[in-house]
């Protein structure tokens, strides 16, 4: 039965789950992004090699005389070192806000997004 649970976890059934909880939904230039990353163990012991947090923004772009909303990925942050999580275990990790400080980035004429400093 343990082997069957490991196979299911490899395809995502009963696997560990990751939840990033940010203090705010929106951020302005110069603000720090703060939050907690929680990892919940699944049905079997699993080794978590890496967790990445992706930072996106939206902007409006004019295409064929129409305004179109575009999403763009600004950066990817690795937020952990490898670790093992046991079944039903819960681990919390504080997001380091220092390396997530953002500033304005000019994308196109009169359009702005955000990127890591």
PDB file of C-alpha atoms in Angstrom:
ATOM      1  CA  UNK A   1       0.000   0.000   0.000  1.00  0.00           C
ATOM      2  CA  UNK A   2       2.868   2.415   0.754  1.00  0.00           C
ATOM      3  CA  UNK A   3       4.259   1.978  -2.761  1.00  0.00           C
ATOM      4  CA  UNK A   4       0.840   2.713  -4.250  1.00  0.00           C
ATOM      5  CA  UNK A   5       0.569   5.942  -2.169  1.00  0.00           C
ATOM      6  CA  UNK A   6       4.035   7.031  -3.363  1.00  0.00           C
ATOM      7  CA  UNK A   7       2.989   6.506  -6.980  1.00  0.00           C
ATOM      8  CA  UNK A   8      -0.187   8.511  -6.422  1.00  0.00           C
ATOM      9  CA  UNK A   9       1.831  11.321  -4.756  1.00  0.00           C
ATOM     10  CA  UNK A  10       4.155  11.469  -7.780  1.00  0.00           C
ATOM     11  CA  UNK A  11       1.184  12.285 -10.005  1.00  0.00           C
ATOM     12  CA  UNK A  12      -0.228  14.775  -7.511  1.00  0.00           C
ATOM     13  CA  UNK A  13      -2.813  12.694  -5.657  1.00  0.00           C
ATOM     14  CA  UNK A  14      -2.146  12.908  -1.924  1.00  0.00           C
ATOM     15  CA  UNK A  15       1.036  14.924  -2.538  1.00  0.00           C
ATOM     16  CA  UNK A  16       2.398  17.755  -0.405  1.00  0.00           C
ATOM     17  CA  UNK A  17       0.660  21.106  -0.898  1.00  0.00           C
ATOM     18  CA  UNK A  18       2.190  24.608  -0.875  1.00  0.00           C
ATOM     19  CA  UNK A  19       0.338  27.803   0.027  1.00  0.00           C
ATOM     20  CA  UNK A  20       1.866  31.310  -0.155  1.00  0.00           C
ATOM     21  CA  UNK A  21       0.041  33.864   1.992  1.00  0.00           C
ATOM     22  CA  UNK A  22       1.034  37.458   1.285  1.00  0.00           C
ATOM     23  CA  UNK A  23       0.320  40.309   3.693  1.00  0.00           C
ATOM     24  CA  UNK A  24      -1.120  42.466   0.862  1.00  0.00           C
ATOM     25  CA  UNK A  25      -2.612  41.731  -2.559  1.00  0.00           C
ATOM     26  CA  UNK A  26      -1.048  44.766  -4.235  1.00  0.00           C
ATOM     27  CA  UNK A  27       2.314  46.479  -3.862  1.00  0.00           C
ATOM     28  CA  UNK A  28       3.758  49.837  -4.891  1.00  0.00           C
ATOM     29  CA  UNK A  29       7.288  50.810  -5.851  1.00  0.00           C
ATOM     30  CA  UNK A  30       9.647  50.562  -2.892  1.00  0.00           C
ATOM     31  CA  UNK A  31       7.316  48.469  -0.735  1.00  0.00           C
ATOM     32  CA  UNK A  32       8.438  45.158   0.661  1.00  0.00           C
ATOM     33  CA  UNK A  33       6.569  41.991  -0.165  1.00  0.00           C
ATOM     34  CA  UNK A  34       5.945  40.063   3.024  1.00  0.00           C
ATOM     35  CA  UNK A  35       4.212  36.784   3.734  1.00  0.00           C
ATOM     36  CA  UNK A  36       4.444  33.188   4.823  1.00  0.00           C
ATOM     37  CA  UNK A  37       4.873  30.034   2.756  1.00  0.00           C
ATOM     38  CA  UNK A  38       3.179  26.996   4.276  1.00  0.00           C
ATOM     39  CA  UNK A  39       3.894  23.437   3.173  1.00  0.00           C
ATOM     40  CA  UNK A  40       1.416  20.716   4.140  1.00  0.00           C
ATOM     41  CA  UNK A  41       2.549  17.095   4.014  1.00  0.00           C
ATOM     42  CA  UNK A  42       0.481  14.713   1.937  1.00  0.00           C
ATOM     43  CA  UNK A  43      -0.156  11.013   2.440  1.00  0.00           C
ATOM     44  CA  UNK A  44       3.512   9.947   2.222  1.00  0.00           C
ATOM     45  CA  UNK A  45       6.931  11.334   3.152  1.00  0.00           C
ATOM     46  CA  UNK A  46       8.241  13.567   0.355  1.00  0.00           C
ATOM     47  CA  UNK A  47      11.452  15.410  -0.375  1.00  0.00           C
ATOM     48  CA  UNK A  48      10.864  18.978  -1.569  1.00  0.00           C
ATOM     49  CA  UNK A  49      13.822  20.040  -3.700  1.00  0.00           C
ATOM     50  CA  UNK A  50      12.741  23.620  -4.328  1.00  0.00           C
ATOM     51  CA  UNK A  51       9.821  25.999  -4.153  1.00  0.00           C
ATOM     52  CA  UNK A  52       9.633  29.019  -6.434  1.00  0.00           C
ATOM     53  CA  UNK A  53       7.505  32.136  -6.059  1.00  0.00           C
ATOM     54  CA  UNK A  54       6.702  33.890  -9.341  1.00  0.00           C
ATOM     55  CA  UNK A  55       6.046  37.633  -9.399  1.00  0.00           C
ATOM     56  CA  UNK A  56       3.606  38.874 -12.057  1.00  0.00           C
ATOM     57  CA  UNK A  57       2.107  42.214 -13.025  1.00  0.00           C
ATOM     58  CA  UNK A  58      -0.519  43.373 -15.498  1.00  0.00           C
ATOM     59  CA  UNK A  59      -0.430  46.308 -17.856  1.00  0.00           C
ATOM     60  CA  UNK A  60      -2.584  47.703 -20.651  1.00  0.00           C
ATOM     61  CA  UNK A  61      -1.225  47.616 -24.172  1.00  0.00           C
ATOM     62  CA  UNK A  62      -2.746  49.051 -27.330  1.00  0.00           C
ATOM     63  CA  UNK A  63      -3.102  46.490 -30.138  1.00  0.00           C
ATOM     64  CA  UNK A  64      -4.917  47.400 -33.369  1.00  0.00           C
ATOM     65  CA  UNK A  65      -6.526  50.448 -31.723  1.00  0.00           C
ATOM     66  CA  UNK A  66      -7.834  48.300 -28.847  1.00  0.00           C
ATOM     67  CA  UNK A  67      -6.610  48.258 -25.268  1.00  0.00           C
ATOM     68  CA  UNK A  68      -5.599  44.766 -24.202  1.00  0.00           C
ATOM     69  CA  UNK A  69      -4.602  43.653 -20.708  1.00  0.00           C
ATOM     70  CA  UNK A  70      -1.293  41.775 -20.682  1.00  0.00           C
ATOM     71  CA  UNK A  71       0.210  39.736 -17.844  1.00  0.00           C
ATOM     72  CA  UNK A  72       3.975  39.507 -17.559  1.00  0.00           C
ATOM     73  CA  UNK A  73       6.210  37.491 -15.260  1.00  0.00           C
ATOM     74  CA  UNK A  74       8.767  39.811 -13.731  1.00  0.00           C
ATOM     75  CA  UNK A  75      10.848  37.475 -11.660  1.00  0.00           C
ATOM     76  CA  UNK A  76      11.114  34.063 -10.048  1.00  0.00           C
ATOM     77  CA  UNK A  77      12.374  33.641  -6.482  1.00  0.00           C
ATOM     78  CA  UNK A  78      13.677  30.409  -4.984  1.00  0.00           C
ATOM     79  CA  UNK A  79      12.383  30.416  -1.425  1.00  0.00           C
ATOM     80  CA  UNK A  80      13.746  27.241   0.168  1.00  0.00           C
ATOM     81  CA  UNK A  81      16.538  24.729   0.425  1.00  0.00           C
ATOM     82  CA  UNK A  82      15.747  21.012  -0.011  1.00  0.00           C
ATOM     83  CA  UNK A  83      13.866  19.406   2.900  1.00  0.00           C
ATOM     84  CA  UNK A  84      11.745  16.380   3.715  1.00  0.00           C
ATOM     85  CA  UNK A  85       8.163  16.667   4.921  1.00  0.00           C
ATOM     86  CA  UNK A  86       6.367  13.866   6.734  1.00  0.00           C
ATOM     87  CA  UNK A  87       2.738  12.837   6.130  1.00  0.00           C
ATOM     88  CA  UNK A  88       0.302  15.429   7.561  1.00  0.00           C
ATOM     89  CA  UNK A  89       3.217  17.624   8.766  1.00  0.00           C
ATOM     90  CA  UNK A  90       2.966  21.418   8.414  1.00  0.00           C
ATOM     91  CA  UNK A  91       6.010  23.671   7.886  1.00  0.00           C
ATOM     92  CA  UNK A  92       6.024  27.460   7.739  1.00  0.00           C
ATOM     93  CA  UNK A  93       8.658  29.667   6.174  1.00  0.00           C
ATOM     94  CA  UNK A  94       8.728  33.455   6.372  1.00  0.00           C
ATOM     95  CA  UNK A  95       9.233  35.220   3.048  1.00  0.00           C
ATOM     96  CA  UNK A  96      12.319  37.409   3.260  1.00  0.00           C
ATOM     97  CA  UNK A  97      11.005  40.792   2.226  1.00  0.00           C
ATOM     98  CA  UNK A  98      14.473  42.321   1.694  1.00  0.00           C
ATOM     99  CA  UNK A  99      15.140  40.479  -1.553  1.00  0.00           C
ATOM    100  CA  UNK A 100      11.586  41.062  -2.798  1.00  0.00           C
ATOM    101  CA  UNK A 101      11.688  44.860  -2.788  1.00  0.00           C
ATOM    102  CA  UNK A 102      10.345  46.190  -6.086  1.00  0.00           C
ATOM    103  CA  UNK A 103      10.736  49.359  -8.156  1.00  0.00           C
ATOM    104  CA  UNK A 104       9.115  50.732 -11.333  1.00  0.00           C
ATOM    105  CA  UNK A 105      10.183  49.373 -14.694  1.00  0.00           C
ATOM    106  CA  UNK A 106       9.201  51.109 -17.914  1.00  0.00           C
ATOM    107  CA  UNK A 107       7.704  48.524 -20.274  1.00  0.00           C
ATOM    108  CA  UNK A 108       6.491  50.666 -23.156  1.00  0.00           C
ATOM    109  CA  UNK A 109       5.385  54.240 -23.680  1.00  0.00           C
ATOM    110  CA  UNK A 110       3.351  55.275 -20.603  1.00  0.00           C
ATOM    111  CA  UNK A 111       3.053  51.689 -19.360  1.00  0.00           C
ATOM    112  CA  UNK A 112       4.672  50.489 -16.136  1.00  0.00           C
ATOM    113  CA  UNK A 113       5.320  47.188 -14.417  1.00  0.00           C
ATOM    114  CA  UNK A 114       7.441  46.038 -11.498  1.00  0.00           C
ATOM    115  CA  UNK A 115      10.653  44.111 -11.099  1.00  0.00           C
ATOM    116  CA  UNK A 116      13.042  43.004  -8.393  1.00  0.00           C
ATOM    117  CA  UNK A 117      15.867  45.325  -7.364  1.00  0.00           C
TER     118      UNK A 117
END
